PDB file of C-alpha atoms in Angstrom:
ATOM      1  CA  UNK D  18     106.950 -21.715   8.592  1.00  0.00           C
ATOM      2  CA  UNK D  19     110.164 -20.122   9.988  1.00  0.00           C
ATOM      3  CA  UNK D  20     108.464 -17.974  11.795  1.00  0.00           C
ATOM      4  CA  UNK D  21     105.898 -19.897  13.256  1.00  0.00           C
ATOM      5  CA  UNK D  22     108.667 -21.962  14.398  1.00  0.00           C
ATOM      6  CA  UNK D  23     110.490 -19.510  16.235  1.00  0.00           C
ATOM      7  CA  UNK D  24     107.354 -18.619  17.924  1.00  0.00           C
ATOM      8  CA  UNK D  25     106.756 -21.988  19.235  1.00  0.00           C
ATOM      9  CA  UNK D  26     103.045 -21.797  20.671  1.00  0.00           C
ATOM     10  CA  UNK D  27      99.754 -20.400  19.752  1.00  0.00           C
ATOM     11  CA  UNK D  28     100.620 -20.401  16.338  1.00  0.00           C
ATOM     12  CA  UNK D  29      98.456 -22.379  13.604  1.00  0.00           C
ATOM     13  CA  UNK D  30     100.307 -21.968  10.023  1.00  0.00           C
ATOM     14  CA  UNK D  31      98.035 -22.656   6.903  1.00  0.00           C
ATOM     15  CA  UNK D  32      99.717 -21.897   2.804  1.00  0.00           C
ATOM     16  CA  UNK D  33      97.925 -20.619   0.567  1.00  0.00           C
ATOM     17  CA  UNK D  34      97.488 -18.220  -1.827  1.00  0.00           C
ATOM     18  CA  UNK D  35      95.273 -15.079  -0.972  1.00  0.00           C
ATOM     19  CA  UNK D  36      94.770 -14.732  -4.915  1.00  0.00           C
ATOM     20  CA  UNK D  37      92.348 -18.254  -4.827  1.00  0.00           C
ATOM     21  CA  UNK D  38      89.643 -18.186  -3.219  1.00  0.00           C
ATOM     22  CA  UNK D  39      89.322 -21.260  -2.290  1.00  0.00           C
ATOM     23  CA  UNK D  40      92.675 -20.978  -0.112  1.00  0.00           C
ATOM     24  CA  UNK D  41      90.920 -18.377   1.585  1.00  0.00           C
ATOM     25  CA  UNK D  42      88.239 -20.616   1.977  1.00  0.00           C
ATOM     26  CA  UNK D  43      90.395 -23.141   3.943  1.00  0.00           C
ATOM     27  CA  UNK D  44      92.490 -20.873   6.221  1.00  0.00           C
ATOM     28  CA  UNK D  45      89.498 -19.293   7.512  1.00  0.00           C
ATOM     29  CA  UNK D  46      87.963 -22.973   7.661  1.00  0.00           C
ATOM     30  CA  UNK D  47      90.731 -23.638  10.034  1.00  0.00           C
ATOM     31  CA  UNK D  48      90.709 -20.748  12.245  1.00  0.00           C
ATOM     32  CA  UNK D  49      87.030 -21.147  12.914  1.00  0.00           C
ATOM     33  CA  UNK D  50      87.916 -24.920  13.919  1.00  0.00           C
ATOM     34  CA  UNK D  51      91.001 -24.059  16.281  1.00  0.00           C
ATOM     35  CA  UNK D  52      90.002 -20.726  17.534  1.00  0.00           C
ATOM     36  CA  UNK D  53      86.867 -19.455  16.888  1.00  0.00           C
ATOM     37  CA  UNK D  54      86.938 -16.113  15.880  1.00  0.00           C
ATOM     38  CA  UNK D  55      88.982 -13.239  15.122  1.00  0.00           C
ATOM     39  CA  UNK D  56      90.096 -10.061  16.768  1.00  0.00           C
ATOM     40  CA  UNK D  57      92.280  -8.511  14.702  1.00  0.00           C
ATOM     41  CA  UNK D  58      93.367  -9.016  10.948  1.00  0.00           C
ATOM     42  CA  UNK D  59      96.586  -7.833   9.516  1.00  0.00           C
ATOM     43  CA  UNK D  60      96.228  -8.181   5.735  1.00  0.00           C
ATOM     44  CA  UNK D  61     100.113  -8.342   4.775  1.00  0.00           C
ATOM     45  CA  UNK D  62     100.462 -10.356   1.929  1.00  0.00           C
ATOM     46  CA  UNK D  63     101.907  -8.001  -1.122  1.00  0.00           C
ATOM     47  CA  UNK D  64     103.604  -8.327  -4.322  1.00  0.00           C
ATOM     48  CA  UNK D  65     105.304  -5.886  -6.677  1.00  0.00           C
ATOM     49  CA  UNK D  66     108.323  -6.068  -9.715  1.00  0.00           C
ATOM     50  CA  UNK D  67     109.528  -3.629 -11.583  1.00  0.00           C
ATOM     51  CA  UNK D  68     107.730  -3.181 -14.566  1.00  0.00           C
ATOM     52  CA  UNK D  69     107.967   0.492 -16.850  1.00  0.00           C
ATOM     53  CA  UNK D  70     105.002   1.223 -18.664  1.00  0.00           C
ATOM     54  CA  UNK D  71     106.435   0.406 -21.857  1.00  0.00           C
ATOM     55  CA  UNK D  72     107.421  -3.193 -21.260  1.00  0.00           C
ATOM     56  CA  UNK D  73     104.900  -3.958 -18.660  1.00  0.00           C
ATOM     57  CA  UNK D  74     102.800  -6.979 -19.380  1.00  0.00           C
ATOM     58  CA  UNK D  75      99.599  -8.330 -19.220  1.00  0.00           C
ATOM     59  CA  UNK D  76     100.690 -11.238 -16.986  1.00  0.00           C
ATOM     60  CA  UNK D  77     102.923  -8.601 -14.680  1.00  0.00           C
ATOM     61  CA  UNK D  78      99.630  -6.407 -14.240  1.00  0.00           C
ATOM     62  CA  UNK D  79      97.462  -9.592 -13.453  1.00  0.00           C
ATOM     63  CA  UNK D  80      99.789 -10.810 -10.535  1.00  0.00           C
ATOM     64  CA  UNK D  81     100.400  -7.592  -8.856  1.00  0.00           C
ATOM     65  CA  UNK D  82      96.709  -6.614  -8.798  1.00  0.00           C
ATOM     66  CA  UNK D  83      95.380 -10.256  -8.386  1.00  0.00           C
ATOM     67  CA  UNK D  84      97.637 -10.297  -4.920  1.00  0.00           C
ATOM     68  CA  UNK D  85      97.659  -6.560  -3.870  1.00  0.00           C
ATOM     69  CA  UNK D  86      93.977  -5.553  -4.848  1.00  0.00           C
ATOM     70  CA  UNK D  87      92.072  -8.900  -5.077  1.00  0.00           C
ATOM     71  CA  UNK D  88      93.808 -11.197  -2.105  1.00  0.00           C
ATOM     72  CA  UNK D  89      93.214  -8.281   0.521  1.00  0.00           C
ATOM     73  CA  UNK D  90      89.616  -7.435  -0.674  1.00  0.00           C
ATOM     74  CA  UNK D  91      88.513 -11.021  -0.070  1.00  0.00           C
ATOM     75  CA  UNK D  92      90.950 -11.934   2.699  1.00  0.00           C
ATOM     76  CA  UNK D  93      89.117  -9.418   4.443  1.00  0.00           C
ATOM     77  CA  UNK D  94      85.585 -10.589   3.473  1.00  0.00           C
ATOM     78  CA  UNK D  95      85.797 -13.917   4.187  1.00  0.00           C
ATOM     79  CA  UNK D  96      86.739 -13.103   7.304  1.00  0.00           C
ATOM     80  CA  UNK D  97      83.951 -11.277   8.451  1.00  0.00           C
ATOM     81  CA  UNK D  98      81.460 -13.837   9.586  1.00  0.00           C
ATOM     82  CA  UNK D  99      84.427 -14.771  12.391  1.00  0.00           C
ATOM     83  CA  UNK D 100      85.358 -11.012  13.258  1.00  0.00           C
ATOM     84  CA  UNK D 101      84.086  -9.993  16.524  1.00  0.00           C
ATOM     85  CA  UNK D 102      82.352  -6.547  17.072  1.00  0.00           C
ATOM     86  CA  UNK D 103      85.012  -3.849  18.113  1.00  0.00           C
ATOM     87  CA  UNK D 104      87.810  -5.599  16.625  1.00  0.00           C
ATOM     88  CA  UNK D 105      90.698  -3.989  14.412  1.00  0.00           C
ATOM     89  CA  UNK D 106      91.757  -4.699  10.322  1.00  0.00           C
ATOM     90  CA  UNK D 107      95.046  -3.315   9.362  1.00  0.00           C
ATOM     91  CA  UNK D 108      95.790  -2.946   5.443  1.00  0.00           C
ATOM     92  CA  UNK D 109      99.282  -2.852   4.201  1.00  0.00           C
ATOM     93  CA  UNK D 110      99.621  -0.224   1.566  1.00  0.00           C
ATOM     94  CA  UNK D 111     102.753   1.500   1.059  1.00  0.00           C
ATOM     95  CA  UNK D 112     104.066   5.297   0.682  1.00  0.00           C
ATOM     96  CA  UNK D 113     104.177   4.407  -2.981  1.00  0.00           C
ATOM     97  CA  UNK D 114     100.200   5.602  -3.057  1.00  0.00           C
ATOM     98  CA  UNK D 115     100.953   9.016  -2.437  1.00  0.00           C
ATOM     99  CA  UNK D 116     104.483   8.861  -4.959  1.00  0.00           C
ATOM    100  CA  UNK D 117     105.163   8.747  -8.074  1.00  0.00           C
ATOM    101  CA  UNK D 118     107.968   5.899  -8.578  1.00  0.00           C
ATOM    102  CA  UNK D 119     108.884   5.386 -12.227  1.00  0.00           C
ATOM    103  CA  UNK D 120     108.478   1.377 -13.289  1.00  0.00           C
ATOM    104  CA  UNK D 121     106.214   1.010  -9.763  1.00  0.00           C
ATOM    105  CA  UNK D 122     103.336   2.302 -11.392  1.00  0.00           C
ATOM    106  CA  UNK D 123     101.194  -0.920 -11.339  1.00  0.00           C
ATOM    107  CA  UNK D 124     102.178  -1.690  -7.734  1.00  0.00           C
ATOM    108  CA  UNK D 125     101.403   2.045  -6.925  1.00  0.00           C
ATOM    109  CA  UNK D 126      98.171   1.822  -8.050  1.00  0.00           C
ATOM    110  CA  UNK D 127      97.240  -1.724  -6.156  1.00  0.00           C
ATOM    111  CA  UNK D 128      98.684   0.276  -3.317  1.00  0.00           C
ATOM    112  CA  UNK D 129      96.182   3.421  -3.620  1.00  0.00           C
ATOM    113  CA  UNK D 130      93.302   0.803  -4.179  1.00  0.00           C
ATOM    114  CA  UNK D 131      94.047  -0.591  -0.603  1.00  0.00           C
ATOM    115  CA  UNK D 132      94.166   2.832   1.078  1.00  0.00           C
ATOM    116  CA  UNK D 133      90.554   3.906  -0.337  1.00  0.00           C
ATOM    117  CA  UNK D 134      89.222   0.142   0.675  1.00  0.00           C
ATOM    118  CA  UNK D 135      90.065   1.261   4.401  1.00  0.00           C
ATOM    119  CA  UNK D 136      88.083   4.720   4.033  1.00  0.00           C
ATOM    120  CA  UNK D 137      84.901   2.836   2.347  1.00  0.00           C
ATOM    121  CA  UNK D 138      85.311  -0.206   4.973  1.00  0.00           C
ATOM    122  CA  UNK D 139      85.923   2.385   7.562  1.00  0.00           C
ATOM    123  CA  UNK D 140      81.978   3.652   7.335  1.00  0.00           C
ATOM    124  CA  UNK D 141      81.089   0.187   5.984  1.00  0.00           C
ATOM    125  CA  UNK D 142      81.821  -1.626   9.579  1.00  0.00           C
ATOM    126  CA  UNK D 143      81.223   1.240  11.360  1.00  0.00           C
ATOM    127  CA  UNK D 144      78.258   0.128  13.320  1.00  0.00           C
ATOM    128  CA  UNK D 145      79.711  -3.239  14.194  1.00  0.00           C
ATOM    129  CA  UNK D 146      82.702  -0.962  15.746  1.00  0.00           C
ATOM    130  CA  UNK D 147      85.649  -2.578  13.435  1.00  0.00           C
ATOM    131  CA  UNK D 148      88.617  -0.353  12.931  1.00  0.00           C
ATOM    132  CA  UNK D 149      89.809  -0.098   9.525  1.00  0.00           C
ATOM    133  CA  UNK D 150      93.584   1.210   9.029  1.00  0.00           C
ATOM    134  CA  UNK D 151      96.522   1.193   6.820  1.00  0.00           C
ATOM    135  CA  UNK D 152      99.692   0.995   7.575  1.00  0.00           C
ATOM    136  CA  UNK D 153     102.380   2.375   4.650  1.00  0.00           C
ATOM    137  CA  UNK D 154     106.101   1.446   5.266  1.00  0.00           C
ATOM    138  CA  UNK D 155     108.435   3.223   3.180  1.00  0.00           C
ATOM    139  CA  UNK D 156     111.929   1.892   2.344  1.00  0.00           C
ATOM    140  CA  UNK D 157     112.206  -0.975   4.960  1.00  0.00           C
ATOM    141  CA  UNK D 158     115.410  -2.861   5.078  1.00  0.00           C
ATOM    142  CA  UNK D 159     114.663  -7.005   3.660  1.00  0.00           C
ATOM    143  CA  UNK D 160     115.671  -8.745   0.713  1.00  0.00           C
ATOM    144  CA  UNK D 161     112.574  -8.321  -0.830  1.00  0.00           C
ATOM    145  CA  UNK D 162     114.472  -5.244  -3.319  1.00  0.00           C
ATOM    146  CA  UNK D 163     116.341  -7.843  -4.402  1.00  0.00           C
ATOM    147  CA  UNK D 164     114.079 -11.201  -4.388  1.00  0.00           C
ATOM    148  CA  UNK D 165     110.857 -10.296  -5.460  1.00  0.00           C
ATOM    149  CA  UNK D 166     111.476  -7.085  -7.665  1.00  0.00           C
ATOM    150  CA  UNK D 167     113.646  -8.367 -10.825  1.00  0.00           C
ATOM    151  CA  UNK D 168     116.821  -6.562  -9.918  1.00  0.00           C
ATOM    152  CA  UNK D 169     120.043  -7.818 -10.025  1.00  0.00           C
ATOM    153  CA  UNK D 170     121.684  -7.362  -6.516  1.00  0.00           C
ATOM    154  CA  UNK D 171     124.204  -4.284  -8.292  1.00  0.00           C
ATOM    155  CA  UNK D 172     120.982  -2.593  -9.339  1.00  0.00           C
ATOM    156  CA  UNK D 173     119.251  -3.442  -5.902  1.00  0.00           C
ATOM    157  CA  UNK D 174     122.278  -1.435  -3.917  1.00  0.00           C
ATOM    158  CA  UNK D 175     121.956   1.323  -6.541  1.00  0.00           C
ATOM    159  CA  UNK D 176     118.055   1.723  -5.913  1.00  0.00           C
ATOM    160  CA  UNK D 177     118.682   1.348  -1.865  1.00  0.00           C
ATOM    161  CA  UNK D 178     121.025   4.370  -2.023  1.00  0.00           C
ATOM    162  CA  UNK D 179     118.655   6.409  -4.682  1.00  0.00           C
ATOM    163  CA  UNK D 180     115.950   5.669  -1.752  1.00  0.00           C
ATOM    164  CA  UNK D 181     118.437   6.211   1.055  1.00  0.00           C
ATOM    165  CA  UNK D 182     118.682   9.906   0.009  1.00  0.00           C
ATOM    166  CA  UNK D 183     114.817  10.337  -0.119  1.00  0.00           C
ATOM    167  CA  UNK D 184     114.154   9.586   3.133  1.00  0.00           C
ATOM    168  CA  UNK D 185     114.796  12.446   5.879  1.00  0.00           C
ATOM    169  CA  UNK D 186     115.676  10.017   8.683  1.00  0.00           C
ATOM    170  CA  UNK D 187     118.500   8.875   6.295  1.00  0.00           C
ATOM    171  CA  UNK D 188     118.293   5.164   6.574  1.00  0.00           C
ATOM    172  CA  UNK D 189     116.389   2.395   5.638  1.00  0.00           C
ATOM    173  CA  UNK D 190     113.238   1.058   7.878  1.00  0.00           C
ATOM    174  CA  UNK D 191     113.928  -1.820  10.109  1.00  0.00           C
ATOM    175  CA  UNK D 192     110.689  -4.670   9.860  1.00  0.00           C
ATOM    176  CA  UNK D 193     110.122  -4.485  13.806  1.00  0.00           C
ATOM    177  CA  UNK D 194     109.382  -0.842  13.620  1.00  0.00           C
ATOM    178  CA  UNK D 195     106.559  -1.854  10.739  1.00  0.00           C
ATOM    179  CA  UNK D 196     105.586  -4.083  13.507  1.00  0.00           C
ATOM    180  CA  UNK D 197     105.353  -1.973  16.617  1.00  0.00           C
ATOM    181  CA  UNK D 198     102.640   0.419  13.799  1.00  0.00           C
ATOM    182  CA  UNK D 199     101.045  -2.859  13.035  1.00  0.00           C
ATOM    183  CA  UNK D 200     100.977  -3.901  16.912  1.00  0.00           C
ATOM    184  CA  UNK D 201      99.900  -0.216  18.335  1.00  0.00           C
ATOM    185  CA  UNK D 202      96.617  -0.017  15.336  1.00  0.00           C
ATOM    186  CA  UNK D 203      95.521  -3.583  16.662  1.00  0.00           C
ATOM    187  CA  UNK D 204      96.032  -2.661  20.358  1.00  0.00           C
ATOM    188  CA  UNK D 205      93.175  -0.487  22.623  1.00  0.00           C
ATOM    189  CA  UNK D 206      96.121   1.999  22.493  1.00  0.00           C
ATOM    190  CA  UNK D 207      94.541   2.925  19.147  1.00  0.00           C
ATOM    191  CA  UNK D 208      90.998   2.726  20.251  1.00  0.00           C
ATOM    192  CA  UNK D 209      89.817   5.937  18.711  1.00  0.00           C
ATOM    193  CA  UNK D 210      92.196   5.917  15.417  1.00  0.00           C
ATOM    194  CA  UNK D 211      90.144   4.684  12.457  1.00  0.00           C
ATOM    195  CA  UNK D 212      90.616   5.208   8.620  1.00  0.00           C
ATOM    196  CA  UNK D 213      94.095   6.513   8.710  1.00  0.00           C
ATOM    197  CA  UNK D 214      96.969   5.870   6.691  1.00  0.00           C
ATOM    198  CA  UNK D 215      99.907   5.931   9.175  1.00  0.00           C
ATOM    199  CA  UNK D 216     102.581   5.906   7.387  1.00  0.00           C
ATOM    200  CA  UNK D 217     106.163   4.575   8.921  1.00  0.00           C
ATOM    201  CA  UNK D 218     108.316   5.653   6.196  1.00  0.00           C
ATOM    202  CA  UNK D 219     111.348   7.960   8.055  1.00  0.00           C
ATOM    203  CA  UNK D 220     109.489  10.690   6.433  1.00  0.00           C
ATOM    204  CA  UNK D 221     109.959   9.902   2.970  1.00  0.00           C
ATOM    205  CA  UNK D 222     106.635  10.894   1.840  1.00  0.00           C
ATOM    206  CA  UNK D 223     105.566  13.575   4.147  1.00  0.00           C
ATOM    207  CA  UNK D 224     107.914  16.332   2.681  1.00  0.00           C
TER     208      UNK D 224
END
């Protein structure tokens, strides 16, 4: 709502939970009534905590595939019938796909799940001329460490610096360079880039 705010016009803001269907049901209700169709989807929603295997549990596993794996697959299906020929889908996955990240290992997996939907969607669309593409951030600089994961804000410095070492580049990503990825995949720029995982991740995962 924030943002919508700040943005001021051409902006139609519907809540809902990508998890329940019939939330997706209702936002895509509403975009066919105010706009018609759809050029390009960027399926962002996400959720992850940190769960080890040995304490994980059932309801932990649930919500992180429910939102990660679930939400995106149908978030994406229902909005088909809208999506114009040629258009572009963006996927948010994450470098954790490709990494091994001790207590992450549910999240991980939802993660690796969304890269391989964009290589089967990818040939799936293919003759309606959709792009299909991920987009992986690595360690980007928000509260989310700290909100959404279970840490307490101590721990959530100590895991920023274990990161901050990681990563090449030697600093955190900043959420408008996720964007500009996000912006160049659903621009013409991008026109002949399909399937890929681009990951924006200061190199974190690349060496």
């Amino acid at each position: 709502m924030e943002a919508a705010a700040s943005i001021k016009r051409n902006v139609t803001t519907v809540v809902g939970d990508v998890s329940r269907l019939e939330d997706l049901d209702r936002l895509y209700a509403v975009v066919k009534e105010k706009h018609g169709h759809i050029d390009v989807l960027f399926a962002n929603a996400g959720a992850g905590t940190i769960a080890p295997l040995a304490v994980a549990t059932e309801a932990h596993f649930d919500q992180t595939f429910d939102v990660n794996v679930k939400g995106l697959f149908f978030t994406v299906q229902k909005a088909l019938p809208l999506f114009k020929d040629g258009g572009s889908i963006i996927l948010n996955s994450s470098v954790s796909n490709v990494l091994g990240l001790p207590g992450f290992t549910a999240y991980a997996a939802s993660k690796a799940a969304v890269r391989n939907f964009s290589r089967g969607w990818t040939l799936e669309l293919k003759d309606r001329h959709i792009r299909v593409n991920c987009v992986s951030p690595g360690a980007i600089d928000t509260p989310a460490l700290a909100t959404t994961t279970g840490l307490t804000a101590e721990q959530a410095e100590q895991a920023v610096a274990q990161f901050t070492t990681q990563i090449p580049m030697g600093r955190r990503g900043f959420p408008e360079e996720i964007a500009a990825a996000v912006a160049f995949l659903a621009s013409d720029e991008s026109s002949y880039i399909t399937g890929v995982d681009l990951a924006v991740d200061g190199g974190m995962a690349q060496v």
